[in-house]
PDB file of C-alpha atoms in Angstrom:
ATOM      1  CA  MET A   1       0.073  -0.099   0.306  1.00  0.00           C
ATOM      2  CA  THR A   2       2.525   2.583   0.574  1.00  0.00           C
ATOM      3  CA  SER A   3       4.619   1.363  -2.015  1.00  0.00           C
ATOM      4  CA  ALA A   4       1.394   1.867  -4.374  1.00  0.00           C
ATOM      5  CA  ILE A   5       0.466   5.703  -2.494  1.00  0.00           C
ATOM      6  CA  ALA A   6       4.427   6.676  -3.334  1.00  0.00           C
ATOM      7  CA  ASP A   7       4.803   5.525  -7.435  1.00  0.00           C
ATOM      8  CA  ARG A   8       0.902   7.205  -7.510  1.00  0.00           C
ATOM      9  CA  ARG A   9       3.214   9.975  -6.321  1.00  0.00           C
ATOM     10  CA  SER A  10       5.873  10.105  -8.137  1.00  0.00           C
ATOM     11  CA  ALA A  11       3.666   9.758 -11.180  1.00  0.00           C
ATOM     12  CA  ALA A  12       1.628  13.351 -10.221  1.00  0.00           C
ATOM     13  CA  ARG A  13       5.040  15.146  -9.115  1.00  0.00           C
ATOM     14  CA  THR A  14       5.736  13.904 -13.154  1.00  0.00           C
ATOM     15  CA  LEU A  15       3.156  14.711 -14.345  1.00  0.00           C
ATOM     16  CA  GLY A  16       3.493  18.331 -12.512  1.00  0.00           C
ATOM     17  CA  GLY A  17       6.558  18.396 -13.783  1.00  0.00           C
ATOM     18  CA  ARG A  18       6.097  18.037 -17.568  1.00  0.00           C
ATOM     19  CA  SER A  19       2.869  20.298 -17.176  1.00  0.00           C
ATOM     20  CA  LEU A  20       5.624  22.933 -15.977  1.00  0.00           C
ATOM     21  CA  ALA A  21       8.161  22.313 -18.596  1.00  0.00           C
ATOM     22  CA  TRP A  22       5.611  22.636 -21.599  1.00  0.00           C
ATOM     23  CA  ALA A  23       4.373  26.822 -19.609  1.00  0.00           C
ATOM     24  CA  GLY A  24       8.581  27.257 -19.700  1.00  0.00           C
ATOM     25  CA  LEU A  25       8.735  26.585 -23.602  1.00  0.00           C
ATOM     26  CA  ALA A  26       5.499  28.404 -24.254  1.00  0.00           C
ATOM     27  CA  GLY A  27       6.278  31.587 -22.142  1.00  0.00           C
ATOM     28  CA  ILE A  28       9.943  31.314 -24.356  1.00  0.00           C
ATOM     29  CA  ALA A  29       8.483  31.349 -27.472  1.00  0.00           C
ATOM     30  CA  CYS A  30       5.915  33.771 -25.999  1.00  0.00           C
ATOM     31  CA  TYR A  31       8.669  36.707 -25.020  1.00  0.00           C
ATOM     32  CA  VAL A  32      11.088  35.856 -28.349  1.00  0.00           C
ATOM     33  CA  LEU A  33       8.033  37.218 -30.037  1.00  0.00           C
ATOM     34  CA  ILE A  34       7.069  39.494 -28.077  1.00  0.00           C
ATOM     35  CA  ASP A  35      10.496  41.285 -28.204  1.00  0.00           C
ATOM     36  CA  VAL A  36      10.246  41.131 -32.076  1.00  0.00           C
ATOM     37  CA  VAL A  37       6.911  43.007 -31.931  1.00  0.00           C
ATOM     38  CA  LEU A  38       9.388  45.316 -30.117  1.00  0.00           C
ATOM     39  CA  LYS A  39      11.635  46.262 -32.743  1.00  0.00           C
ATOM     40  CA  PHE A  40       8.195  46.883 -34.587  1.00  0.00           C
ATOM     41  CA  LEU A  41       6.529  49.632 -31.995  1.00  0.00           C
ATOM     42  CA  ARG A  42       9.839  51.321 -31.601  1.00  0.00           C
ATOM     43  CA  PRO A  43      12.213  51.328 -34.331  1.00  0.00           C
ATOM     44  CA  ASP A  44      14.008  54.205 -32.919  1.00  0.00           C
ATOM     45  CA  TYR A  45      15.930  51.762 -31.338  1.00  0.00           C
ATOM     46  CA  SER A  46      18.826  50.313 -32.492  1.00  0.00           C
ATOM     47  CA  LEU A  47      19.751  46.495 -31.133  1.00  0.00           C
ATOM     48  CA  LEU A  48      23.409  46.852 -31.405  1.00  0.00           C
ATOM     49  CA  TYR A  49      23.309  49.525 -28.738  1.00  0.00           C
ATOM     50  CA  ASN A  50      19.814  50.274 -26.986  1.00  0.00           C
ATOM     51  CA  ALA A  51      19.098  47.773 -24.389  1.00  0.00           C
ATOM     52  CA  GLU A  52      16.355  45.609 -23.941  1.00  0.00           C
ATOM     53  CA  SER A  53      15.307  47.538 -21.030  1.00  0.00           C
ATOM     54  CA  ASP A  54      14.892  50.700 -22.436  1.00  0.00           C
ATOM     55  CA  TYR A  55      12.108  49.352 -24.302  1.00  0.00           C
ATOM     56  CA  GLY A  56      10.080  49.809 -20.624  1.00  0.00           C
ATOM     57  CA  ARG A  57      10.987  53.595 -21.429  1.00  0.00           C
ATOM     58  CA  GLY A  58       8.047  55.350 -23.159  1.00  0.00           C
ATOM     59  CA  PRO A  59       5.121  54.458 -26.087  1.00  0.00           C
ATOM     60  CA  TRP A  60       4.195  50.441 -25.403  1.00  0.00           C
ATOM     61  CA  PHE A  61       5.994  50.419 -22.265  1.00  0.00           C
ATOM     62  CA  TRP A  62       3.646  48.289 -20.865  1.00  0.00           C
ATOM     63  CA  VAL A  63       4.068  45.531 -23.387  1.00  0.00           C
ATOM     64  CA  MET A  64       8.170  45.612 -22.524  1.00  0.00           C
ATOM     65  CA  ASP A  65       7.070  45.423 -18.625  1.00  0.00           C
ATOM     66  CA  GLY A  66       4.613  42.009 -19.111  1.00  0.00           C
ATOM     67  CA  ASN A  67       7.669  40.845 -20.974  1.00  0.00           C
ATOM     68  CA  PHE A  68       9.510  40.751 -17.752  1.00  0.00           C
ATOM     69  CA  LEU A  69       6.956  39.276 -15.652  1.00  0.00           C
ATOM     70  CA  LEU A  70       6.745  36.535 -17.938  1.00  0.00           C
ATOM     71  CA  ARG A  71      10.180  36.310 -17.703  1.00  0.00           C
ATOM     72  CA  CYS A  72       9.558  35.609 -14.851  1.00  0.00           C
ATOM     73  CA  ALA A  73       6.928  33.245 -14.469  1.00  0.00           C
ATOM     74  CA  LEU A  74       8.120  31.007 -17.467  1.00  0.00           C
ATOM     75  CA  SER A  75      12.176  31.553 -15.213  1.00  0.00           C
ATOM     76  CA  LEU A  76       9.845  29.533 -11.870  1.00  0.00           C
ATOM     77  CA  ALA A  77       7.806  27.635 -13.960  1.00  0.00           C
ATOM     78  CA  VAL A  78      10.828  25.578 -15.346  1.00  0.00           C
ATOM     79  CA  ILE A  79      12.346  25.465 -11.894  1.00  0.00           C
ATOM     80  CA  VAL A  80       9.570  24.354 -10.148  1.00  0.00           C
ATOM     81  CA  ALA A  81       9.721  21.330 -13.279  1.00  0.00           C
ATOM     82  CA  ILE A  82      13.748  19.830 -12.881  1.00  0.00           C
ATOM     83  CA  ALA A  83      12.864  20.701  -8.825  1.00  0.00           C
ATOM     84  CA  ARG A  84       9.225  17.902  -9.743  1.00  0.00           C
ATOM     85  CA  THR A  85      11.413  15.482 -11.633  1.00  0.00           C
ATOM     86  CA  SER A  86      15.191  15.561 -10.141  1.00  0.00           C
ATOM     87  CA  ARG A  87      15.833  14.421  -6.502  1.00  0.00           C
ATOM     88  CA  LEU A  88      16.835  17.811  -4.684  1.00  0.00           C
ATOM     89  CA  GLY A  89      20.877  17.107  -3.832  1.00  0.00           C
ATOM     90  CA  GLY A  90      23.273  20.880  -2.107  1.00  0.00           C
ATOM     91  CA  TRP A  91      24.311  21.958  -5.399  1.00  0.00           C
ATOM     92  CA  LEU A  92      20.671  21.185  -7.188  1.00  0.00           C
ATOM     93  CA  ARG A  93      19.354  23.399  -4.444  1.00  0.00           C
ATOM     94  CA  ALA A  94      22.161  26.077  -4.387  1.00  0.00           C
ATOM     95  CA  GLY A  95      21.658  25.720  -8.605  1.00  0.00           C
ATOM     96  CA  LEU A  96      17.774  26.467  -8.002  1.00  0.00           C
ATOM     97  CA  THR A  97      18.156  29.205  -5.997  1.00  0.00           C
ATOM     98  CA  LEU A  98      19.975  31.293  -7.920  1.00  0.00           C
ATOM     99  CA  LEU A  99      17.368  30.773 -10.858  1.00  0.00           C
ATOM    100  CA  SER A 100      14.271  31.568  -8.813  1.00  0.00           C
ATOM    101  CA  VAL A 101      16.853  35.248  -7.355  1.00  0.00           C
ATOM    102  CA  TRP A 102      17.187  35.816 -11.431  1.00  0.00           C
ATOM    103  CA  ALA A 103      14.014  35.014 -12.059  1.00  0.00           C
ATOM    104  CA  ILE A 104      12.221  37.314  -8.810  1.00  0.00           C
ATOM    105  CA  CYS A 105      15.031  40.446  -9.998  1.00  0.00           C
ATOM    106  CA  SER A 106      13.953  39.967 -13.246  1.00  0.00           C
ATOM    107  CA  GLY A 107       9.910  40.439 -12.789  1.00  0.00           C
ATOM    108  CA  LEU A 108      10.662  43.420 -10.413  1.00  0.00           C
ATOM    109  CA  LEU A 109      12.007  45.389 -13.889  1.00  0.00           C
ATOM    110  CA  ALA A 110       9.376  45.609 -14.123  1.00  0.00           C
ATOM    111  CA  PHE A 111       8.421  47.860 -11.429  1.00  0.00           C
ATOM    112  CA  PHE A 112      11.446  50.155 -12.415  1.00  0.00           C
ATOM    113  CA  ALA A 113      12.649  51.811 -15.535  1.00  0.00           C
ATOM    114  CA  ASP A 114      15.935  52.329 -16.384  1.00  0.00           C
ATOM    115  CA  ASP A 115      17.460  54.676 -18.052  1.00  0.00           C
ATOM    116  CA  ILE A 116      18.596  55.425 -21.446  1.00  0.00           C
ATOM    117  CA  GLU A 117      22.407  55.603 -21.743  1.00  0.00           C
ATOM    118  CA  GLY A 118      24.403  58.754 -21.386  1.00  0.00           C
ATOM    119  CA  THR A 119      20.912  60.429 -19.603  1.00  0.00           C
ATOM    120  CA  PRO A 120      21.290  60.967 -16.038  1.00  0.00           C
ATOM    121  CA  GLN A 121      20.486  57.641 -13.830  1.00  0.00           C
ATOM    122  CA  ARG A 122      17.925  58.477 -11.033  1.00  0.00           C
ATOM    123  CA  GLY A 123      16.990  56.620  -8.586  1.00  0.00           C
ATOM    124  CA  SER A 124      14.493  54.137 -10.410  1.00  0.00           C
ATOM    125  CA  GLY A 125      17.082  53.115 -13.476  1.00  0.00           C
ATOM    126  CA  VAL A 126      19.704  53.564 -10.350  1.00  0.00           C
ATOM    127  CA  VAL A 127      17.807  49.836  -8.967  1.00  0.00           C
ATOM    128  CA  HIS A 128      16.827  48.648 -12.587  1.00  0.00           C
ATOM    129  CA  LEU A 129      20.462  48.644 -13.165  1.00  0.00           C
ATOM    130  CA  ILE A 130      21.089  47.225  -9.501  1.00  0.00           C
ATOM    131  CA  LEU A 131      17.961  44.376 -10.101  1.00  0.00           C
ATOM    132  CA  ALA A 132      19.331  43.118 -14.222  1.00  0.00           C
ATOM    133  CA  PHE A 133      23.428  42.759 -12.993  1.00  0.00           C
ATOM    134  CA  ILE A 134      21.888  40.215  -9.830  1.00  0.00           C
ATOM    135  CA  ALA A 135      19.621  38.483 -11.557  1.00  0.00           C
ATOM    136  CA  PHE A 136      22.233  38.424 -14.818  1.00  0.00           C
ATOM    137  CA  THR A 137      24.568  36.821 -12.250  1.00  0.00           C
ATOM    138  CA  CYS A 138      22.824  34.298 -10.455  1.00  0.00           C
ATOM    139  CA  VAL A 139      21.468  33.141 -13.252  1.00  0.00           C
ATOM    140  CA  THR A 140      25.085  32.304 -14.717  1.00  0.00           C
ATOM    141  CA  ILE A 141      26.087  31.534 -11.908  1.00  0.00           C
ATOM    142  CA  GLY A 142      22.212  28.834 -12.014  1.00  0.00           C
ATOM    143  CA  ALA A 143      22.373  27.534 -15.118  1.00  0.00           C
ATOM    144  CA  ILE A 144      26.438  26.466 -14.493  1.00  0.00           C
ATOM    145  CA  ALA A 145      26.051  24.463 -11.030  1.00  0.00           C
ATOM    146  CA  THR A 146      22.166  23.035 -12.387  1.00  0.00           C
ATOM    147  CA  SER A 147      23.822  21.490 -15.448  1.00  0.00           C
ATOM    148  CA  THR A 148      26.685  20.170 -12.553  1.00  0.00           C
ATOM    149  CA  ALA A 149      24.364  18.983 -10.252  1.00  0.00           C
ATOM    150  CA  LEU A 150      21.754  16.989 -12.682  1.00  0.00           C
ATOM    151  CA  ARG A 151      25.200  14.908 -13.692  1.00  0.00           C
ATOM    152  CA  ALA A 152      24.593  12.920 -10.608  1.00  0.00           C
ATOM    153  CA  SER A 153      21.316  11.783 -12.301  1.00  0.00           C
ATOM    154  CA  ALA A 154      20.684   8.992 -14.260  1.00  0.00           C
ATOM    155  CA  ASP A 155      18.131  10.504 -15.972  1.00  0.00           C
ATOM    156  CA  TRP A 156      19.247  13.215 -17.110  1.00  0.00           C
ATOM    157  CA  ARG A 157      23.099  12.277 -17.238  1.00  0.00           C
ATOM    158  CA  SER A 158      23.194  11.935 -21.317  1.00  0.00           C
ATOM    159  CA  PHE A 159      22.062  15.375 -21.877  1.00  0.00           C
ATOM    160  CA  THR A 160      23.981  17.539 -18.732  1.00  0.00           C
ATOM    161  CA  PRO A 161      26.937  17.473 -21.212  1.00  0.00           C
ATOM    162  CA  VAL A 162      24.427  19.822 -23.449  1.00  0.00           C
ATOM    163  CA  LEU A 163      22.895  22.055 -20.422  1.00  0.00           C
ATOM    164  CA  ALA A 164      27.131  22.918 -19.560  1.00  0.00           C
ATOM    165  CA  ALA A 165      28.304  23.733 -23.193  1.00  0.00           C
ATOM    166  CA  VAL A 166      25.340  26.446 -22.881  1.00  0.00           C
ATOM    167  CA  SER A 167      26.165  27.581 -19.020  1.00  0.00           C
ATOM    168  CA  VAL A 168      29.059  28.253 -20.464  1.00  0.00           C
ATOM    169  CA  LEU A 169      28.596  30.147 -23.878  1.00  0.00           C
ATOM    170  CA  GLY A 170      25.635  32.356 -21.294  1.00  0.00           C
ATOM    171  CA  ALA A 171      28.949  33.201 -18.587  1.00  0.00           C
ATOM    172  CA  VAL A 172      31.048  33.916 -21.824  1.00  0.00           C
ATOM    173  CA  ALA A 173      28.061  35.744 -22.907  1.00  0.00           C
ATOM    174  CA  PHE A 174      28.113  37.556 -19.430  1.00  0.00           C
ATOM    175  CA  LEU A 175      31.601  38.229 -19.356  1.00  0.00           C
ATOM    176  CA  LEU A 176      31.333  40.073 -23.061  1.00  0.00           C
ATOM    177  CA  LEU A 177      27.758  42.426 -21.606  1.00  0.00           C
ATOM    178  CA  GLY A 178      30.334  43.513 -18.493  1.00  0.00           C
ATOM    179  CA  HIS A 179      32.777  44.521 -21.084  1.00  0.00           C
ATOM    180  CA  ALA A 180      30.470  46.559 -23.505  1.00  0.00           C
ATOM    181  CA  ALA A 181      28.815  47.572 -20.024  1.00  0.00           C
ATOM    182  CA  GLY A 182      29.067  51.376 -19.565  1.00  0.00           C
ATOM    183  CA  HIS A 183      30.556  52.043 -23.090  1.00  0.00           C
ATOM    184  CA  GLN A 184      29.099  54.084 -25.527  1.00  0.00           C
ATOM    185  CA  HIS A 185      30.214  53.119 -29.015  1.00  0.00           C
ATOM    186  CA  GLU A 186      30.186  49.122 -27.876  1.00  0.00           C
ATOM    187  CA  PRO A 187      27.330  47.149 -28.319  1.00  0.00           C
ATOM    188  CA  GLY A 188      26.075  46.450 -26.425  1.00  0.00           C
ATOM    189  CA  GLY A 189      22.361  46.212 -26.825  1.00  0.00           C
ATOM    190  CA  LEU A 190      23.306  43.636 -29.123  1.00  0.00           C
ATOM    191  CA  CYS A 191      26.228  41.152 -25.862  1.00  0.00           C
ATOM    192  CA  GLU A 192      22.784  41.626 -23.813  1.00  0.00           C
ATOM    193  CA  ARG A 193      20.577  40.491 -26.560  1.00  0.00           C
ATOM    194  CA  ILE A 194      22.906  37.423 -26.966  1.00  0.00           C
ATOM    195  CA  PHE A 195      23.307  36.242 -22.908  1.00  0.00           C
ATOM    196  CA  LEU A 196      19.660  36.671 -23.068  1.00  0.00           C
ATOM    197  CA  GLY A 197      19.503  34.501 -25.657  1.00  0.00           C
ATOM    198  CA  VAL A 198      22.458  31.535 -24.439  1.00  0.00           C
ATOM    199  CA  GLU A 199      19.967  31.560 -21.076  1.00  0.00           C
ATOM    200  CA  LEU A 200      16.456  31.211 -23.043  1.00  0.00           C
ATOM    201  CA  ILE A 201      17.770  28.216 -25.046  1.00  0.00           C
ATOM    202  CA  TRP A 202      19.346  26.906 -21.859  1.00  0.00           C
ATOM    203  CA  PHE A 203      15.856  27.043 -20.252  1.00  0.00           C
ATOM    204  CA  ALA A 204      14.323  25.672 -23.284  1.00  0.00           C
ATOM    205  CA  LEU A 205      16.549  22.961 -23.061  1.00  0.00           C
ATOM    206  CA  ALA A 206      16.311  21.716 -18.936  1.00  0.00           C
ATOM    207  CA  ALA A 207      12.737  21.958 -20.280  1.00  0.00           C
ATOM    208  CA  VAL A 208      12.254  20.010 -22.977  1.00  0.00           C
TER     209      VAL A 208
END
């Protein structure tokens, strides 16, 4: 009887994890689509030099704010899916905690508009930068830690080299973004989009 109950609970967790994983994949697709739409709504912004957050000021700001909240939701969906379908050891808990901080900070960005590069930094813009730095740092380290921890699971072992490779690419993109940050003539917007794209690919692969 006890074994049967445990099996049913395990099956329920697996089913719930799959549903969350599908929700995460759908969220990623919507997030990318909204980013593409924003480019057409604000053609005056450069993909090379304007940060994604710049869409949060001026007309259509609410679309970008909604995308920040979506990024929070899709990240949490994948994080919970991993937690429900994996054995939580110390490294995995640490990795998922860091990824959760990324998700929460991503959502909070919706409430603090950034300041366009080259303009004076106000209170909201400063908070935005701090939250973005925390989020980007946490997802970079969290993806690497989670990829490493999942190697201990037989269900994940064959796939973790791919996750690990993408997480390392994310770290390289993070360093490139850090190099471009604060330099007006560096393609900071492009570096940020590459970084976010790589991390979203990591979440998509984890969901798959």
